[in-house]
Short mmCIF file of C-alpha atoms in Angstrom, two decimals:
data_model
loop_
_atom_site.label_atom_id
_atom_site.label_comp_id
_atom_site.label_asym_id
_atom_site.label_seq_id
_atom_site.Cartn_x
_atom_site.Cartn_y
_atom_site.Cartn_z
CA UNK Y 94 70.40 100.07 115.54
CA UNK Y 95 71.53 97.75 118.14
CA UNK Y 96 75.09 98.11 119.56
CA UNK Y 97 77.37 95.82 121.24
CA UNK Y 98 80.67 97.21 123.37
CA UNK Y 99 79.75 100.28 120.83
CA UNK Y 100 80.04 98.67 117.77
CA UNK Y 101 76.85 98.00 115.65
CA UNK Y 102 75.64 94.53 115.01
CA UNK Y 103 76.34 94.71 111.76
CA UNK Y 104 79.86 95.76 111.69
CA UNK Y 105 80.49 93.09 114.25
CA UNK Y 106 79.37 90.58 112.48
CA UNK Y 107 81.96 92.02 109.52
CA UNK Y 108 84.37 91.28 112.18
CA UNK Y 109 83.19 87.58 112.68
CA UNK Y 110 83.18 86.74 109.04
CA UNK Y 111 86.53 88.33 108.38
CA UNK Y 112 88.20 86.82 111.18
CA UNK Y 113 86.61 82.94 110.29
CA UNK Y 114 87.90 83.74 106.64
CA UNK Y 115 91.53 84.69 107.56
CA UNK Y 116 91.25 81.30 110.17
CA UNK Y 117 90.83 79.51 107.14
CA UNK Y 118 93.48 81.65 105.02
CA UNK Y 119 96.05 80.64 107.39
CA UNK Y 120 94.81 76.76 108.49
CA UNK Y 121 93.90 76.17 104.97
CA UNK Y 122 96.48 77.83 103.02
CA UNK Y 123 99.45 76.13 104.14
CA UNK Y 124 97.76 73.03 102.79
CA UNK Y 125 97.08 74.18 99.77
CA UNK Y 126 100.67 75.40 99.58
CA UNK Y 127 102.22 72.10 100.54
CA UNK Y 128 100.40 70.89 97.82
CA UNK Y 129 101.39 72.88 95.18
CA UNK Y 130 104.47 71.92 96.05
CA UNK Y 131 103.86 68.44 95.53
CA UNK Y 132 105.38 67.80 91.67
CA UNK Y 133 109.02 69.13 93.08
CA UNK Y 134 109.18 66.56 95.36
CA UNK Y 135 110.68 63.66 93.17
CA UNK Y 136 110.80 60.31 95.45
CA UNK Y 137 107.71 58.69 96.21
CA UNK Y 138 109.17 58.55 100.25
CA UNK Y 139 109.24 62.59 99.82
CA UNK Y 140 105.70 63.04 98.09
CA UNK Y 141 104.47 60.87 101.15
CA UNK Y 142 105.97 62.48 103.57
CA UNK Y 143 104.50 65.85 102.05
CA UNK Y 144 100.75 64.18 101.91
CA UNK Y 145 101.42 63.10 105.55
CA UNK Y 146 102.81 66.61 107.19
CA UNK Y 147 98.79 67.49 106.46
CA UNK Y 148 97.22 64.32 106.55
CA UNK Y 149 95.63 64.61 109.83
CA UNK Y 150 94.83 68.20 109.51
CA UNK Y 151 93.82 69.10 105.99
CA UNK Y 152 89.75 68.23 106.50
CA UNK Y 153 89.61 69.57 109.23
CA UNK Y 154 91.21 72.87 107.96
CA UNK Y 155 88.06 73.24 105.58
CA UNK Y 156 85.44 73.22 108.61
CA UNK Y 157 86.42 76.99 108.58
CA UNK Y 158 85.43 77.34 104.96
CA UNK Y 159 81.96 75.89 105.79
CA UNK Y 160 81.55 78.11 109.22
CA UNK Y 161 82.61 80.92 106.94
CA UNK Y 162 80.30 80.60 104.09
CA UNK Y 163 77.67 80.09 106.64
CA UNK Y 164 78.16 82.97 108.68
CA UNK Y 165 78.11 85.18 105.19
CA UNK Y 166 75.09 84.06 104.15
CA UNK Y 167 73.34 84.26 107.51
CA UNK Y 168 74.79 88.01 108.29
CA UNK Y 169 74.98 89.22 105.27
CA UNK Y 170 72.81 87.25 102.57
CA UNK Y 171 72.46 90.27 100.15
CA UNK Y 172 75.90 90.31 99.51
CA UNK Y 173 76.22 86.55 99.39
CA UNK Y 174 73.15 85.94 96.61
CA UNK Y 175 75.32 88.71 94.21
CA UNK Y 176 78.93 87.66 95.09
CA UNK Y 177 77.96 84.00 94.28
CA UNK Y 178 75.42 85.28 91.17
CA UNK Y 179 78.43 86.96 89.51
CA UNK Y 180 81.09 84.71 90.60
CA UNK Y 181 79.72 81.79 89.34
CA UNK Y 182 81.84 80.18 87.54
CA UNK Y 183 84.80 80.65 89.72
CA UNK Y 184 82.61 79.47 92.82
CA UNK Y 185 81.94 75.87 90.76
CA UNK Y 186 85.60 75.78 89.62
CA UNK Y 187 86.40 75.72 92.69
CA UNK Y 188 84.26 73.58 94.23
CA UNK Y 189 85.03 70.90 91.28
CA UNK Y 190 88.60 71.44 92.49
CA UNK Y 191 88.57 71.16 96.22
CA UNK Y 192 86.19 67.70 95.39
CA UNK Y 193 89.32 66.12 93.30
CA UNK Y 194 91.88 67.43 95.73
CA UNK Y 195 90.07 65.55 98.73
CA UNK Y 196 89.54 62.23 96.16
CA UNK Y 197 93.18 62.52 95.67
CA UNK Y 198 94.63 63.03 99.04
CA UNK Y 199 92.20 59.28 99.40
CA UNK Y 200 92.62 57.61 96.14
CA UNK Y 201 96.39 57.71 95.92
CA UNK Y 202 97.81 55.38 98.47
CA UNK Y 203 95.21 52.83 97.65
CA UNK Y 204 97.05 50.99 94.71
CA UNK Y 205 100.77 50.42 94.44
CA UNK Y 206 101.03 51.00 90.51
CA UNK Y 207 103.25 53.88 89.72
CA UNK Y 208 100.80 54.96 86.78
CA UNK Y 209 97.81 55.34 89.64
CA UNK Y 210 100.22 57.27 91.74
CA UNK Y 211 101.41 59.80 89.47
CA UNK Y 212 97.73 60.56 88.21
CA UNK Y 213 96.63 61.33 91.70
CA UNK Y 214 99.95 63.27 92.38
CA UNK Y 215 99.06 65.26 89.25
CA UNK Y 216 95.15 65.95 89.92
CA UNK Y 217 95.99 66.70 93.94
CA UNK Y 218 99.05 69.11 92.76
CA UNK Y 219 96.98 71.06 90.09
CA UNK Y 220 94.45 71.27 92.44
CA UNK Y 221 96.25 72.67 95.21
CA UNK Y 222 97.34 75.29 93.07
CA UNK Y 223 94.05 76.26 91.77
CA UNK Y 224 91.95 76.50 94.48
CA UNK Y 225 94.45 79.47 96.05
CA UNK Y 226 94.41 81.14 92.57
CA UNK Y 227 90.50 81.02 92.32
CA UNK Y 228 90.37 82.77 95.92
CA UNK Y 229 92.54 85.25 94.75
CA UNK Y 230 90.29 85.90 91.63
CA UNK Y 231 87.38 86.34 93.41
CA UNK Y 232 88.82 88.52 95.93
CA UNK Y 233 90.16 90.66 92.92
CA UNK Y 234 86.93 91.32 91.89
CA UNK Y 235 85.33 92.10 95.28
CA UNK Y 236 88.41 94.58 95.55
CA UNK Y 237 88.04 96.21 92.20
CA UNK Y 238 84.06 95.99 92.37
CA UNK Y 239 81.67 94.67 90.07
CA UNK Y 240 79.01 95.65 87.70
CA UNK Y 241 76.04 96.15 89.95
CA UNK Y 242 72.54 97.55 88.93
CA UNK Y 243 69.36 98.21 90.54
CA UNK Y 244 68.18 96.06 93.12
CA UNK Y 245 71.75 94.73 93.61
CA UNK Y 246 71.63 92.56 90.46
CA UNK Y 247 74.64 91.25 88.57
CA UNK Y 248 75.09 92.74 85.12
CA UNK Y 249 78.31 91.88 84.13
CA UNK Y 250 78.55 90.69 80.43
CA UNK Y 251 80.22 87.85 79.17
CA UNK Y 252 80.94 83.98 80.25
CA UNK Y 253 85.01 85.01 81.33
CA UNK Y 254 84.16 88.33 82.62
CA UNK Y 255 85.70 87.70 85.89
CA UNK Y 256 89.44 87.08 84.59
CA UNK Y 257 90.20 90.73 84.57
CA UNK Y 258 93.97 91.36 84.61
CA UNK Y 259 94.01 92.79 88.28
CA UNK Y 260 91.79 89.70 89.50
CA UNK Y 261 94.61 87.18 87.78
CA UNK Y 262 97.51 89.47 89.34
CA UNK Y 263 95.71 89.08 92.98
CA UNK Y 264 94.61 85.19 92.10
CA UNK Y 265 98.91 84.99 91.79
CA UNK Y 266 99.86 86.92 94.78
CA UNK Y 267 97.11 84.97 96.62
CA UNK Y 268 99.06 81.55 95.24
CA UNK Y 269 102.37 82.38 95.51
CA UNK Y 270 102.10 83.84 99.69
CA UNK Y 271 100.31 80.01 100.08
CA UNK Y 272 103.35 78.24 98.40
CA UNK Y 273 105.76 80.22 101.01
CA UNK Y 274 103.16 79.45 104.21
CA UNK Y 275 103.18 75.91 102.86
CA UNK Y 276 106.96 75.65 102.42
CA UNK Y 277 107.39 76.46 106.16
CA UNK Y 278 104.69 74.21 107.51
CA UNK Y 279 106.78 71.76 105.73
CA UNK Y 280 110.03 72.63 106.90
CA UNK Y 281 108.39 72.25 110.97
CA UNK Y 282 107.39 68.54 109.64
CA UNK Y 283 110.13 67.16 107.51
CA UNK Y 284 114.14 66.69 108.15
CA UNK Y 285 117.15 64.83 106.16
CA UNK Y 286 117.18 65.64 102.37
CA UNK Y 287 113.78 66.66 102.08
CA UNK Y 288 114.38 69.57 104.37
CA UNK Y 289 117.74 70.87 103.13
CA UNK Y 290 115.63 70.43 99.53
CA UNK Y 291 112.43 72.60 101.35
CA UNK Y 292 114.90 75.21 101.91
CA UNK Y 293 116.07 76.48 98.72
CA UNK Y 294 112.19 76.00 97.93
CA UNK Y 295 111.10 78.78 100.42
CA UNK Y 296 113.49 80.79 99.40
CA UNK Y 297 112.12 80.75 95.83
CA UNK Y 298 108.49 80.84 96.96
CA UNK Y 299 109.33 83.82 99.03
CA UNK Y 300 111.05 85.73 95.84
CA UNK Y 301 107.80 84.69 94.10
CA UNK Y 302 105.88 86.31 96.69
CA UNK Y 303 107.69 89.46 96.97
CA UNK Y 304 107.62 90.50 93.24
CA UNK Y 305 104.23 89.69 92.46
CA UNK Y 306 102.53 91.08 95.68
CA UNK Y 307 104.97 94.41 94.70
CA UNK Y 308 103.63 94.17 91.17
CA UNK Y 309 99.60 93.70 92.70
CA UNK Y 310 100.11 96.77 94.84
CA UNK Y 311 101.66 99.62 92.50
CA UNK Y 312 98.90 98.46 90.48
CA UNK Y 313 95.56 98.81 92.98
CA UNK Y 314 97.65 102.12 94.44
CA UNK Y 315 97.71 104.04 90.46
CA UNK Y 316 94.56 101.87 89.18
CA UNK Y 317 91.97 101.25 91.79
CA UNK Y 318 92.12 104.48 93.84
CA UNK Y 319 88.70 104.11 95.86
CA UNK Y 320 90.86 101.33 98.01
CA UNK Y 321 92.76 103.81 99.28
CA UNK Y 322 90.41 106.75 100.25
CA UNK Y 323 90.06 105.35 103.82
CA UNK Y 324 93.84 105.45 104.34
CA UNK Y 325 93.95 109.06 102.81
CA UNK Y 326 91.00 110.28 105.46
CA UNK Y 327 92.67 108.31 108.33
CA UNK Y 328 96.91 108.37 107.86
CA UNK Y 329 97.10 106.58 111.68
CA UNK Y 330 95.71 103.13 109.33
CA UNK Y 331 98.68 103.08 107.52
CA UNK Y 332 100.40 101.53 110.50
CA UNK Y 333 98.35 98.29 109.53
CA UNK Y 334 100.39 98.21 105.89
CA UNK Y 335 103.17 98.72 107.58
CA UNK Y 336 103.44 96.48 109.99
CA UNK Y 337 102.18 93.86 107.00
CA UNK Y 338 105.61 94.60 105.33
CA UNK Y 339 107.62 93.90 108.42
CA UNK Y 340 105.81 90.98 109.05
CA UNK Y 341 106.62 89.74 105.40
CA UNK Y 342 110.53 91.02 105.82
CA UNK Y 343 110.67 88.94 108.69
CA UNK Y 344 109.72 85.50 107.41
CA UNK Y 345 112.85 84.83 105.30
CA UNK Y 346 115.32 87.00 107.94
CA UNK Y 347 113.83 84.33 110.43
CA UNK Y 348 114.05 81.07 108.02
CA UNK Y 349 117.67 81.83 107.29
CA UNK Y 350 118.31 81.54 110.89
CA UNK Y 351 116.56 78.45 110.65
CA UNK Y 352 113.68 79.42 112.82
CA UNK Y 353 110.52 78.04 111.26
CA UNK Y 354 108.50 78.16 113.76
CA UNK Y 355 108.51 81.53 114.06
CA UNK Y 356 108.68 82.49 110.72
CA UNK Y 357 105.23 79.75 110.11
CA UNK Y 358 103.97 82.90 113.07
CA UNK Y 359 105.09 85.62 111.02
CA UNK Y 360 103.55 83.98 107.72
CA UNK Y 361 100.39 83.91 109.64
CA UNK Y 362 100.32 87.04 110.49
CA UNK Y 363 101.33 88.69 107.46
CA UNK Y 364 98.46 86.52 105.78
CA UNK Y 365 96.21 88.27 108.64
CA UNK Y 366 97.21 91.48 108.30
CA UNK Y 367 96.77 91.38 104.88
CA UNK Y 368 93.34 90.41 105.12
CA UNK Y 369 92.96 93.17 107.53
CA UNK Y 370 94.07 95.80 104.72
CA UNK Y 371 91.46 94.30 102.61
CA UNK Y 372 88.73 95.01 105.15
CA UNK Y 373 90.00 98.57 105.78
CA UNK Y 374 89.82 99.20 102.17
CA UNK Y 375 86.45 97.92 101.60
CA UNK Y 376 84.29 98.91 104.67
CA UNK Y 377 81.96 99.80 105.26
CA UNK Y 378 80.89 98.69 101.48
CA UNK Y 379 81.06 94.57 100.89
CA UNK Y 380 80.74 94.89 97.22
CA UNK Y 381 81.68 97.85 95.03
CA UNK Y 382 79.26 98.84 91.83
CA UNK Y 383 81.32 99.97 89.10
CA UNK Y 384 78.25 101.33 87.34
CA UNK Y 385 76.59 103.57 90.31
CA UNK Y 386 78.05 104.05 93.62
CA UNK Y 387 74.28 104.07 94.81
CA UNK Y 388 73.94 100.53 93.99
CA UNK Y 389 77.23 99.61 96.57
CA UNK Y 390 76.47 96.52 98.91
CA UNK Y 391 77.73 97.75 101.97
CA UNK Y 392 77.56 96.15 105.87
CA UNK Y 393 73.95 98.05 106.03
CA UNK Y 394 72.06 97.44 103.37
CA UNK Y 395 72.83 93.78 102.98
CA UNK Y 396 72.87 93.04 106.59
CA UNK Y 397 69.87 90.31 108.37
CA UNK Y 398 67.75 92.55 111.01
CA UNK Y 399 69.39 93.23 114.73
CA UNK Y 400 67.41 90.35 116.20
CA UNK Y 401 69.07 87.67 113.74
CA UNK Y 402 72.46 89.23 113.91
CA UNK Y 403 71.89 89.55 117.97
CA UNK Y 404 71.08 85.85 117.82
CA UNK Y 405 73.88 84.80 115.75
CA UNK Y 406 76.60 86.12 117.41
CA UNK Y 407 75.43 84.28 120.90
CA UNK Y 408 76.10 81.56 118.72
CA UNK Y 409 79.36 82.75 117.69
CA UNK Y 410 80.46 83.53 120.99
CA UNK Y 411 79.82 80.33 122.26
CA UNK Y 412 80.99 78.17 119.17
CA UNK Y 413 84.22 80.22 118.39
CA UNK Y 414 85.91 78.82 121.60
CA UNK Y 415 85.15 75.44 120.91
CA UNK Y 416 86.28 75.62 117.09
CA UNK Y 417 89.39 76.96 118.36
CA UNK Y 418 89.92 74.80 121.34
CA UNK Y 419 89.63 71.49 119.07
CA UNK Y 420 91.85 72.79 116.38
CA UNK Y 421 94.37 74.12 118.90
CA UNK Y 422 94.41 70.23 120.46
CA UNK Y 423 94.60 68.35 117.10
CA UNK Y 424 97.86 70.75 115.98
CA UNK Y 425 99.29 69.89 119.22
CA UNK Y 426 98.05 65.89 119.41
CA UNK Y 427 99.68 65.42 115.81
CA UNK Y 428 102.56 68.03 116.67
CA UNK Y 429 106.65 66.98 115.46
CA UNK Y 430 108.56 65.18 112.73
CA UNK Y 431 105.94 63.24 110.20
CA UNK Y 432 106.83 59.90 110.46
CA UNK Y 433 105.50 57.19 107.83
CA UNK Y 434 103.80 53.76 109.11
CA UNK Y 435 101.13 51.25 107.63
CA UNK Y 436 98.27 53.48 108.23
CA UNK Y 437 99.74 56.63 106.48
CA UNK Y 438 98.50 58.02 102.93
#
């Protein structure tokens, strides 16, 4: 097997897919936060001013999604066939939802008739809470595993199989850590009544946060013990929960000094971090079997051969700068106070 600064391809490419994944997580999710937001925000100037803190950013956000997807299906297409088999109808949910979110972030601002606007408000608000709470289900059941048989097939039963409790407790962790990323972007865009409003909002979203993340993680530590046997094998890991749990301390000690942008740093990282735990927890397997550890989908055995993966990540390497180096210049072309006009939503 083919090796690269002493890590094999495959695990590196584990690497690539989890790090374009928590890109997205943190570009994407403060969007979708700011959105679910959306119905507390009472005056039209307000709900504009909300649609226009992400207005030039939110489409872009999703080119990490595609990149993503891409990259897992290309490294590791095993896993992404039975993920996508048995996740079905959570996959099409979502898609259905991210389609009416993007209609309504267009549609809404095209007609002045208060009716029109509060539909769109509705579908883009619903939306934006949905698609963080389908992520979180599906990442649930990668976490807790899934009923896999021979040959890697699917054989879970039943057409709602995938809303197990601990999937629906992750799905509302997932939602309620975007609501407090989103609050803060919001707080770096907005000032006047809308920010003094944002603030007792974040401090809500963060209480939110805290109890239902607390709740998610008593439950995988007594419930779902495989997700800990790394940590038990290797007690220096535990350094990545815990600095996870400062990171999360630290975002409402910083927003009560009234320093967002940090705290919008700390919310990143936290969201990283977290998503680092999850990778800890599950490697080297991608996809637990519940019926026979045998059939487990691990980094291996669903990996493309050396030569693809070799390939790919020449790719990545090159691409991965310039992905970063255009977001980096559109956050800091459109950086500052949102400010409405004639050609805002």
């Amino acid at each position: 097997m083919e090796t690269l600064f002493g890590i094999d391809y495959p695990t590196l490419w584990f690497l690539v897919v989890g790090g374009l994944f928590s890109g997205y997580a943190i570009l994407d999710g403060f969007d979708f936060g700011a959105g679910a937001w959306h119905l507390f925000f009472k005056k039209e100037k307000s709900r504009r001013l909300a649609l226009n803190a992400i207005g030039p950013v939110w489409d872009g956000n999703e080119v990490w999604l595609v990149i993503g997807g891409g990259a897992l299906f290309a490294g590791f297409p095993v896993m992404y066939a039975t993920l996508f088999s048995g996740m079905y109808v959570p996959f099409m949910l979502f898609l259905l939802v991210i389609i009416m979110r993007a209609v309504s972030i267009e549609f809404r601002s095209k007609e002045p008739m208060l009716w029109w606007r509060k539909m769109w408000d509705i579908s883009y608000s619903i939306s934006s809470i949905m698609l963080p709470f389908l992520l979180g289900i599906v990442l649930g059941n990668v976490l807790l595993g899934m009923p896999l048989g021979e040959g890697f097939e699917y054989e879970g039963e039943g057409f709602l199989s995938f809303l197990n409790p601990y999937a629906i407790m992750v799905g509302i962790s997932t939602l309620a850590l975007m609501m407090s990323h989103g609050a803060i972007y919001l707080l770096l865009k907005t000032e006047g009544r809308m920010y003094a409003k944002l603030k007792l909002l974040l401090k809500k979203g963060m209480i939110f946060f805290m109890v239902s993340f607390s709740i998610t993680s008593l439950y995988t530590l007594i419930y779902i013990p495989h997700l800990s046997d790394t940590f038990r094998g290797n007690p220096e890991l535990f350094v990545v929960p815990l600095a996870a749990l400062l990171c999360i301390a630290n975002v409402p000690r910083l927003a009560n000094k009234k320093k967002f942008g940090k705290a919008f740093l700390f919310s990143s990282l936290t969201i990283s971090l977290l998503l680092v735990l999850v990778a800890i927890e599950l490697y080297p397997n991608l996809l637990y079997s519940t019926l026979d550890p045998k059939y487990t989908i691990t980094v291996y055995n669903a990996a493309s051969s050396d030569k693809s993966l070799g390939i790919m990540l020449t790719f990545a390497a090159i691409g991965a700068p310039l992905v970063l180096g255009y977001t980096a210049f559109v956050y800091v072309t459109f950086r500052g106070k949102v400010k409405i006009d004639e050609t805002s939503y």
